[in-house]
PDB file of C-alpha atoms in Angstrom:
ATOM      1  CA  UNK A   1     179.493  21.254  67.345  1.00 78.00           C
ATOM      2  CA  UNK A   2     176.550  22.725  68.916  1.00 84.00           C
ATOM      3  CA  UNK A   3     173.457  23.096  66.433  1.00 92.00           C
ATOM      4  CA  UNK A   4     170.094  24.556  66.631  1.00 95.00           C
ATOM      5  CA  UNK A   5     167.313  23.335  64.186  1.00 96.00           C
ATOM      6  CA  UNK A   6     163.681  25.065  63.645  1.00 96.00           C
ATOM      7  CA  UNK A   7     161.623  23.008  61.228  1.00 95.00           C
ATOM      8  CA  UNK A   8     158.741  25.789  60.459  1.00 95.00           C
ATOM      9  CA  UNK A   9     159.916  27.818  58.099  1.00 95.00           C
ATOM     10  CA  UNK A  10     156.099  29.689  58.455  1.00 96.00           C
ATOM     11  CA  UNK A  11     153.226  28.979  60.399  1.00 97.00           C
ATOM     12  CA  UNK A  12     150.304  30.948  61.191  1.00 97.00           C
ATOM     13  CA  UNK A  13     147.418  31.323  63.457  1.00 98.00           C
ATOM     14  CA  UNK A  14     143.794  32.452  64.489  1.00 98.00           C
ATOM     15  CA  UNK A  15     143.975  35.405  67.042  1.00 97.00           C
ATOM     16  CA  UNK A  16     143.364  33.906  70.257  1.00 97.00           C
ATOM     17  CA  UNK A  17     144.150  30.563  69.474  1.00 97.00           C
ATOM     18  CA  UNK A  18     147.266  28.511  70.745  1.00 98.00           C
ATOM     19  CA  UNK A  19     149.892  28.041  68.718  1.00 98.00           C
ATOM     20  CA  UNK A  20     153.644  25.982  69.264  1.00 98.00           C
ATOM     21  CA  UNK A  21     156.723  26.967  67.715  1.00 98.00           C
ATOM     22  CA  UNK A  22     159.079  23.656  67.508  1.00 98.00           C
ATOM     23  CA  UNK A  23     163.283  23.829  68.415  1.00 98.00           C
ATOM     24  CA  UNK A  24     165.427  20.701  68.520  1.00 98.00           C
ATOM     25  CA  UNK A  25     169.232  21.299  69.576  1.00 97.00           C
ATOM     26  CA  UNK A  26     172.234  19.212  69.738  1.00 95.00           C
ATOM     27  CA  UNK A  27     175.142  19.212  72.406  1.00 92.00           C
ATOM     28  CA  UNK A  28     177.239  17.754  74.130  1.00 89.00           C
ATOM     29  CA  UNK A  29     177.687  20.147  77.072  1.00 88.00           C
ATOM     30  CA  UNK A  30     175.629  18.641  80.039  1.00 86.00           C
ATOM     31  CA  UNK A  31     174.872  22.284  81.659  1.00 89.00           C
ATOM     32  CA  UNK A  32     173.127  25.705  78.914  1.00 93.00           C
ATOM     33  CA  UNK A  33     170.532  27.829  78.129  1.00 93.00           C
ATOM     34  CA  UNK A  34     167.931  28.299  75.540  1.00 96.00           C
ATOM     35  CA  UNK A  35     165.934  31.391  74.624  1.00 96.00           C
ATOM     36  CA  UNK A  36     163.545  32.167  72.404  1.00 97.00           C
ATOM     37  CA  UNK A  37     163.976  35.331  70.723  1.00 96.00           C
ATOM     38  CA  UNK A  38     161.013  37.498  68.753  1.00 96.00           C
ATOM     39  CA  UNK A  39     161.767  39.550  65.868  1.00 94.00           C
ATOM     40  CA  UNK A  40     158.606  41.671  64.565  1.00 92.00           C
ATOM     41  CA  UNK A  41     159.027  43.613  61.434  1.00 86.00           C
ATOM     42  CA  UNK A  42     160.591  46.706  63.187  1.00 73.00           C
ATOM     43  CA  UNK A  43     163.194  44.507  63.841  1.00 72.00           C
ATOM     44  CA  UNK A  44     164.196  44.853  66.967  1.00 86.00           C
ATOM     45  CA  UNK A  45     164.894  41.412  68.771  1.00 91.00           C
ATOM     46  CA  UNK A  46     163.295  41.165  71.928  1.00 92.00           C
ATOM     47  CA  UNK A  47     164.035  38.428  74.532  1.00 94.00           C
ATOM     48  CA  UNK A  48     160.791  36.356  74.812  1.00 96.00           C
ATOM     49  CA  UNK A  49     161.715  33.539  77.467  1.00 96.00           C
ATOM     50  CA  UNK A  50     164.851  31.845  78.689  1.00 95.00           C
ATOM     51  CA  UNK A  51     165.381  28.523  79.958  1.00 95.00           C
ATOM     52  CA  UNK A  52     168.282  27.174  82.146  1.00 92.00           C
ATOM     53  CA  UNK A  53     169.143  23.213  81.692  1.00 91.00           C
ATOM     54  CA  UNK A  54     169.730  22.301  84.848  1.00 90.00           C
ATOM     55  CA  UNK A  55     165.970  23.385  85.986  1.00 88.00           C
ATOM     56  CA  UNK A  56     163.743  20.853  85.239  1.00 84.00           C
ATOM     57  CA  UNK A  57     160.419  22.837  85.724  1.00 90.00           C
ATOM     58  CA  UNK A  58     159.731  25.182  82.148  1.00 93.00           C
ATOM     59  CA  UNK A  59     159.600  28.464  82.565  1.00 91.00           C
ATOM     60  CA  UNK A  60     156.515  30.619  81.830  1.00 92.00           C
ATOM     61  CA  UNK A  61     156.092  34.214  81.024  1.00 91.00           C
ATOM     62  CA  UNK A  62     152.338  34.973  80.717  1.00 95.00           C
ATOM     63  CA  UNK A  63     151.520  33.991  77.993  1.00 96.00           C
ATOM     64  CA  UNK A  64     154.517  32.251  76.697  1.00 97.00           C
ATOM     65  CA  UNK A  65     155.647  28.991  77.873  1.00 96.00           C
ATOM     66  CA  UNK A  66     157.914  26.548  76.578  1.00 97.00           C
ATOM     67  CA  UNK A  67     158.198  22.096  76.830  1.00 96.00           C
ATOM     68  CA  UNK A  68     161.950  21.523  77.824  1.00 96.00           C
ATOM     69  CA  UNK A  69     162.572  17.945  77.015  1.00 95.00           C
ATOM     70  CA  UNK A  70     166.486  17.675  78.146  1.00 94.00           C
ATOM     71  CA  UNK A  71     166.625  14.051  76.822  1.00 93.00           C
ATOM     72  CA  UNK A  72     165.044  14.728  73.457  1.00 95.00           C
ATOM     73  CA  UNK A  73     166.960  17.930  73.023  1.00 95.00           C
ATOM     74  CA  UNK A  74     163.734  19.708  72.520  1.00 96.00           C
ATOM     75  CA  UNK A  75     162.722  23.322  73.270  1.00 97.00           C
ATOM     76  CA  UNK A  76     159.017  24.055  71.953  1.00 97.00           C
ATOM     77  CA  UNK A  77     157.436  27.519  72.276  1.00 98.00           C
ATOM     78  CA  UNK A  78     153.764  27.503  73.128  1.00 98.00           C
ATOM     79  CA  UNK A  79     152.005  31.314  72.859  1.00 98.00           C
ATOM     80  CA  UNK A  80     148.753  31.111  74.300  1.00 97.00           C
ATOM     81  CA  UNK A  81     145.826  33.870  73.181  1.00 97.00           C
ATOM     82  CA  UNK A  82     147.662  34.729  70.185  1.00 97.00           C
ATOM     83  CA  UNK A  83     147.419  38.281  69.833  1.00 97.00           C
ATOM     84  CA  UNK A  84     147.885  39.946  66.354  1.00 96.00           C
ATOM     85  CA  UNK A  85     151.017  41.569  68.279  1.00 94.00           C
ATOM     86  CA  UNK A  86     152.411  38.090  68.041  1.00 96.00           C
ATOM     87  CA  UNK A  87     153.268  38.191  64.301  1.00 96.00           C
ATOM     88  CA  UNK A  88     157.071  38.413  64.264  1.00 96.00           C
ATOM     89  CA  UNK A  89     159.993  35.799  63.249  1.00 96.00           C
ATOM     90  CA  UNK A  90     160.983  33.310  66.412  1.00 97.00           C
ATOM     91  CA  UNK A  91     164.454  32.074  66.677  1.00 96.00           C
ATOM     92  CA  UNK A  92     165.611  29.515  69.317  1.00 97.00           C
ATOM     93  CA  UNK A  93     168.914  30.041  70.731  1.00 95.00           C
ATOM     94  CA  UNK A  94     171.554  28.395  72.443  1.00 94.00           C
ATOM     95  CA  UNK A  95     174.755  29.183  74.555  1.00 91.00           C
ATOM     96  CA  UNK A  96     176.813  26.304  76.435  1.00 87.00           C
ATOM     97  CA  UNK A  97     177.802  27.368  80.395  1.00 82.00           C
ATOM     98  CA  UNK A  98     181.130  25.803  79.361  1.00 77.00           C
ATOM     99  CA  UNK A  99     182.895  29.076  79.099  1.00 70.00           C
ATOM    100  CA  UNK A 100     182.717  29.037  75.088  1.00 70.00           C
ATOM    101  CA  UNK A 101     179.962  32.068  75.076  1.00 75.00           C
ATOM    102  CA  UNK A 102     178.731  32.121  71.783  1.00 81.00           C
ATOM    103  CA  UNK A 103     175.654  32.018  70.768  1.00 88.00           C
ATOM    104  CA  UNK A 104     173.850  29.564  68.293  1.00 91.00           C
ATOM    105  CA  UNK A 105     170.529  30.724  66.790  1.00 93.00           C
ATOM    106  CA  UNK A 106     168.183  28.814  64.726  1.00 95.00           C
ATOM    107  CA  UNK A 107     166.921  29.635  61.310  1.00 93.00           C
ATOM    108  CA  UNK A 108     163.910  31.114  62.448  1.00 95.00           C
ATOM    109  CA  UNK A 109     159.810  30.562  62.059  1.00 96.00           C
ATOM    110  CA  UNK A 110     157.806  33.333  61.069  1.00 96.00           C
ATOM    111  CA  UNK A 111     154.282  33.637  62.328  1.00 97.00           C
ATOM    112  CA  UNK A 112     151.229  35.320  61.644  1.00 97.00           C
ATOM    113  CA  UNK A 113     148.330  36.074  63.600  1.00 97.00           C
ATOM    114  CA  UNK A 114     145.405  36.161  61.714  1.00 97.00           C
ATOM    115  CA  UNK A 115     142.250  38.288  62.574  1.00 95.00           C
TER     116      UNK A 115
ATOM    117  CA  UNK B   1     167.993  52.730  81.425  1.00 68.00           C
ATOM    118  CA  UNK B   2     168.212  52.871  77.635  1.00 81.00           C
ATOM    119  CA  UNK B   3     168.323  50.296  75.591  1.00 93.00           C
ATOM    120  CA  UNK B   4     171.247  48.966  72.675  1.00 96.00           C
ATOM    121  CA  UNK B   5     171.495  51.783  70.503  1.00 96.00           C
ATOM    122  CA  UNK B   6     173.103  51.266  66.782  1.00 97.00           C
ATOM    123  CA  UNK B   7     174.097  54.001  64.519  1.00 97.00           C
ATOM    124  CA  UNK B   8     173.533  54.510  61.878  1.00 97.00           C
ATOM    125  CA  UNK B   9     170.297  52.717  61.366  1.00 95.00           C
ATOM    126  CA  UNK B  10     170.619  52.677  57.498  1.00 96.00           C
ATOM    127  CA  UNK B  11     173.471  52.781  55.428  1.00 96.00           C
ATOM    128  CA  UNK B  12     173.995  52.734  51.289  1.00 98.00           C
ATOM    129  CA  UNK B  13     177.372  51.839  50.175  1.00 98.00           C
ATOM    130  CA  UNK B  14     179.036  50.999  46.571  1.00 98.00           C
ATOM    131  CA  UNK B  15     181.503  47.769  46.387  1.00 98.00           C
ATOM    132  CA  UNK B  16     185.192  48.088  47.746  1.00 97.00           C
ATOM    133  CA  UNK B  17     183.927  51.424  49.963  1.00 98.00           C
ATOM    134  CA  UNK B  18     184.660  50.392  53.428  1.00 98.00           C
ATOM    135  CA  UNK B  19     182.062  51.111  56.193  1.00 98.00           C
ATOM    136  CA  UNK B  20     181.887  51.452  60.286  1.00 98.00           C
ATOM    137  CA  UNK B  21     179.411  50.511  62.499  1.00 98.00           C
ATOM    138  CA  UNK B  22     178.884  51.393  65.913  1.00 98.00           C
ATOM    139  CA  UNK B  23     177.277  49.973  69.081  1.00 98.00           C
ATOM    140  CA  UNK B  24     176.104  51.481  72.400  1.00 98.00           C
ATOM    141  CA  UNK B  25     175.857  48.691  74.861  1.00 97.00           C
ATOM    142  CA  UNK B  26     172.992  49.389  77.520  1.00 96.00           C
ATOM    143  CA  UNK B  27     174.519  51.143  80.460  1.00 95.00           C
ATOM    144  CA  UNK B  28     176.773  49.149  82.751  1.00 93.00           C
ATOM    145  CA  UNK B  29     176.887  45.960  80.031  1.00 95.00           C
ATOM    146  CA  UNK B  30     180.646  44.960  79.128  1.00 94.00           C
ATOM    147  CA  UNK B  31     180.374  42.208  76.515  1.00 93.00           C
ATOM    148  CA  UNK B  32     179.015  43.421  72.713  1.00 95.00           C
ATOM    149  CA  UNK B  33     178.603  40.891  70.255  1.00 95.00           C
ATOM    150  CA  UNK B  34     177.703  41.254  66.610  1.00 97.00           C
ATOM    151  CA  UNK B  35     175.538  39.472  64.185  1.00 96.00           C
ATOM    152  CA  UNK B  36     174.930  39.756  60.682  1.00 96.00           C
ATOM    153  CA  UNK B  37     171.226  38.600  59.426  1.00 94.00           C
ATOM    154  CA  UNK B  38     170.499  38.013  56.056  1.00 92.00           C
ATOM    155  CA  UNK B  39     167.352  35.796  54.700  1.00 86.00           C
ATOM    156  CA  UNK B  40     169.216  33.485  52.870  1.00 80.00           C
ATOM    157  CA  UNK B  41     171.902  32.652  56.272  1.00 82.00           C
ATOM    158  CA  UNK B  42     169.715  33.543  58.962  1.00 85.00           C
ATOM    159  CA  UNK B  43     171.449  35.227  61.979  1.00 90.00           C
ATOM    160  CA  UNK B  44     175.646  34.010  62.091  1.00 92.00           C
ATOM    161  CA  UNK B  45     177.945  35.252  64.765  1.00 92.00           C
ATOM    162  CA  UNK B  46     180.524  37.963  63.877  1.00 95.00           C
ATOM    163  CA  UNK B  47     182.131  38.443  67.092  1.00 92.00           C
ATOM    164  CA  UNK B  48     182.300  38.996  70.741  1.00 93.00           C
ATOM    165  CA  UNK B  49     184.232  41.496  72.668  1.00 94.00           C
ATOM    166  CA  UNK B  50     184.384  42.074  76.474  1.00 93.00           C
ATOM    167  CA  UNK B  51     187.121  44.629  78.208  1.00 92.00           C
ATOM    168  CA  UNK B  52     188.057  45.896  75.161  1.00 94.00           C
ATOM    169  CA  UNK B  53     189.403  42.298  73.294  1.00 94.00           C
ATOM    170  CA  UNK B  54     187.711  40.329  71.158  1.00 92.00           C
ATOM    171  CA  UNK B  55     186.730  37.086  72.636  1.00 90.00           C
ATOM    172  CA  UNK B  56     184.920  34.992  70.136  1.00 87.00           C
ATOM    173  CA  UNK B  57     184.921  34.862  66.271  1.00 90.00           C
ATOM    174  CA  UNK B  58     182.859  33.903  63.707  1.00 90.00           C
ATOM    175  CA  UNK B  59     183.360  32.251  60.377  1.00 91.00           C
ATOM    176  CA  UNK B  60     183.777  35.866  58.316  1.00 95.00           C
ATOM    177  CA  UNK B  61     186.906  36.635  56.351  1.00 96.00           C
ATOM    178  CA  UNK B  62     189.396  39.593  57.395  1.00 96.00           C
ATOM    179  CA  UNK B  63     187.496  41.880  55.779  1.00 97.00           C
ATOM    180  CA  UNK B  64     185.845  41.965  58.924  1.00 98.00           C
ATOM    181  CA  UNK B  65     187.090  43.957  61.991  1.00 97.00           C
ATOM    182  CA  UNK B  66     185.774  45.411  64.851  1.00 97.00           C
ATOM    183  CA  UNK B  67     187.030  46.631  68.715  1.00 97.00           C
ATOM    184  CA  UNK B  68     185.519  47.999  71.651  1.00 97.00           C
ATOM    185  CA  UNK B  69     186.348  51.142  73.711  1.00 97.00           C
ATOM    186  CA  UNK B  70     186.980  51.632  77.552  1.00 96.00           C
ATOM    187  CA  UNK B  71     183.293  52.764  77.291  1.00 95.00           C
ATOM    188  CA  UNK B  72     182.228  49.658  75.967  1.00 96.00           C
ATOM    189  CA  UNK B  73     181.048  51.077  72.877  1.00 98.00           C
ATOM    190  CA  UNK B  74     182.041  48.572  69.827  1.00 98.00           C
ATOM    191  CA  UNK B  75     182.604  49.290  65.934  1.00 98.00           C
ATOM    192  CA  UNK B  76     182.940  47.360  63.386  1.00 98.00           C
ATOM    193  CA  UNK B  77     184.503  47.746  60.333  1.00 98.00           C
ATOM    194  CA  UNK B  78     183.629  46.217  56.880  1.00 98.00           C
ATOM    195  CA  UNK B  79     186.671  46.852  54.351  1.00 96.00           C
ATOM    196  CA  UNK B  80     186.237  46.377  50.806  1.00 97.00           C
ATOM    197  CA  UNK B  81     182.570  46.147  50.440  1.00 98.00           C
ATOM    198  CA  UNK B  82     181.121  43.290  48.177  1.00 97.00           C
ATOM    199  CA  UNK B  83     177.484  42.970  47.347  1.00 97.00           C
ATOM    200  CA  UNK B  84     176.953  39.920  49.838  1.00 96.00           C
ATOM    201  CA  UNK B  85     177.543  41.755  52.845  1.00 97.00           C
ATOM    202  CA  UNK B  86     174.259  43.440  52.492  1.00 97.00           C
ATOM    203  CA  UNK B  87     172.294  42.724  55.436  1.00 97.00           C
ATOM    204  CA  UNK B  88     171.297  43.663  58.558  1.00 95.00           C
ATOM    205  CA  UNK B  89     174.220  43.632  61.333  1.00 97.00           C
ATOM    206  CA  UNK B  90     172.756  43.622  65.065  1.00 96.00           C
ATOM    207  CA  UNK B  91     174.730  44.346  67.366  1.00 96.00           C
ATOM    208  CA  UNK B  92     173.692  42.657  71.315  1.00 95.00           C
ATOM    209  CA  UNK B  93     175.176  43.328  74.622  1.00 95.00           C
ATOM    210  CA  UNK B  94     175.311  41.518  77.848  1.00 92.00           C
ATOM    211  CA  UNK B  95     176.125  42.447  81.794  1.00 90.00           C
ATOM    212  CA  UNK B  96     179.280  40.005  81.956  1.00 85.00           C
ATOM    213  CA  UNK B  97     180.380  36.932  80.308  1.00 77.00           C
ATOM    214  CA  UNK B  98     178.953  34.687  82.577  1.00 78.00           C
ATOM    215  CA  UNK B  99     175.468  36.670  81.929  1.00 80.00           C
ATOM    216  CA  UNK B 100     173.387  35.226  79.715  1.00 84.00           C
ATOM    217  CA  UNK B 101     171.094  37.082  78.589  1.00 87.00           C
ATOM    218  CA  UNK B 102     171.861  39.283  75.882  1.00 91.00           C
ATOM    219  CA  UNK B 103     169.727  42.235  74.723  1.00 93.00           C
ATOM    220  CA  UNK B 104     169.878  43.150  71.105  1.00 94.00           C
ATOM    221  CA  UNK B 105     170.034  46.470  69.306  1.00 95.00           C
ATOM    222  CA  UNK B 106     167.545  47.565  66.310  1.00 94.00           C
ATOM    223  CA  UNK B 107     170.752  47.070  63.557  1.00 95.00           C
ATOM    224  CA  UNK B 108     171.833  48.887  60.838  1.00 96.00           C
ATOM    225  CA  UNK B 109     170.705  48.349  57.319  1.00 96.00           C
ATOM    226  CA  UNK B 110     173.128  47.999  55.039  1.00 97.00           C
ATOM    227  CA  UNK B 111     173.009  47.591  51.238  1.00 97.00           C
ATOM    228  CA  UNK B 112     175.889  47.481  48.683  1.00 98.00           C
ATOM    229  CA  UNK B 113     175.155  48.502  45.571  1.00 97.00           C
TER     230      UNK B 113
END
């Protein structure tokens, strides 16, 4: 069975400072996607950044990146200039291209941006 | 084009009421899948429906039911309330199956009392 594991419960950081957000993931499917998902205290989940297994180059969206280590099952979210809009919960997510299409989400890390 | 939409946003219910809940996929999205989110579980997979049959399930008992209209509009139903289902149920929607991204609604609160 597919997992998803975030080991920061919390973390927080200085405005404009860099900050990583860690996701591990197990499975046995050789081709899926990851996401990172924000939730800020409104709630709404917004799609942050979404990463395809088969492409080896991370994908970056501004100020968001993520490290995509296939072999170590690793998906770390780096935010860069940490902006006090940041604060929200981040979940990691998972769905095999096998044909199963559910999701798996991790448990979730919820940073603040301190001023 | 508008977004997931989820009525209604808040909802206060007493043990063994039932309750509905409905979704709005964004326009042109066929697949709706629900969540429930709670601190204590985190977010856990209800179920999935596409062309109007559910797809995928989740580990919830019977209690749980939902379906999907022609429109793709979903409900779901909660039967027999207990004071554990209180939580916040997103709903998400997607363009197809093999889509996927999926684009989440702002749920519905909903506390059992």
């Amino acid at each position: 069975a597919q997992t998803v594991t975030q080991s920061q419960p919390e973390m927080s950081v200085q405005e404009a400072e860099t900050v990583t957000l860690s996701c591990t993931y197990d499975t046995s499917e050789s081709n899926y996607y990851l996401f990172w998902y924000k939730q800020p205290p409104s709630r709404q989940m917004i799609l942050v950044i979404r990463q395809e297994a088969y492409k080896q180059q991370n994908a970056t969206e501004n100020r968001f990146s993520v490290n995509f280590q296939k072999a170590a099952k690793s998906f770390s979210l780096k935010i860069s200039d940490s902006q006090l809009g940041d604060t929200a919960m981040y979940f990691c997510a998972f769905i095999g291209a096998s044909g199963t299409y559910k999701y798996i989400f991790g448990t979730g890390t919820r940073l603040k941006v301190l001023a | 084009k508008a977004g997931v939409t989820q009525t209604p946003r808040y909802l206060i219910k007493t043990r063994g009421q039932q309750v509905t809940l409905s979704c709005s996929p964004i326009s042109g999205h066929r697949s709706v899948s629900w969540y429930q989110q709670t601190p204590g579980q985190g977010l856990q997979f209800l179920f999935e429906y596409f062309s109007e049959t559910q797809r995928n399930k989740g580990n919830f008992p019977g209690r749980f039911s939902g379906r999907q209209f022609s429109n793709s509009r979903s409900e779901m139903n909660v039967s027999t309330l207990e004071l554990g289902d209180s939580a916040l149920y997103l709903c998400a929607s997607r363009a197809d199956r093999n889509d996927y991204e999926q684009y989440f609604g702002p749920g519905t609160r909903l506390t059992v009392t």
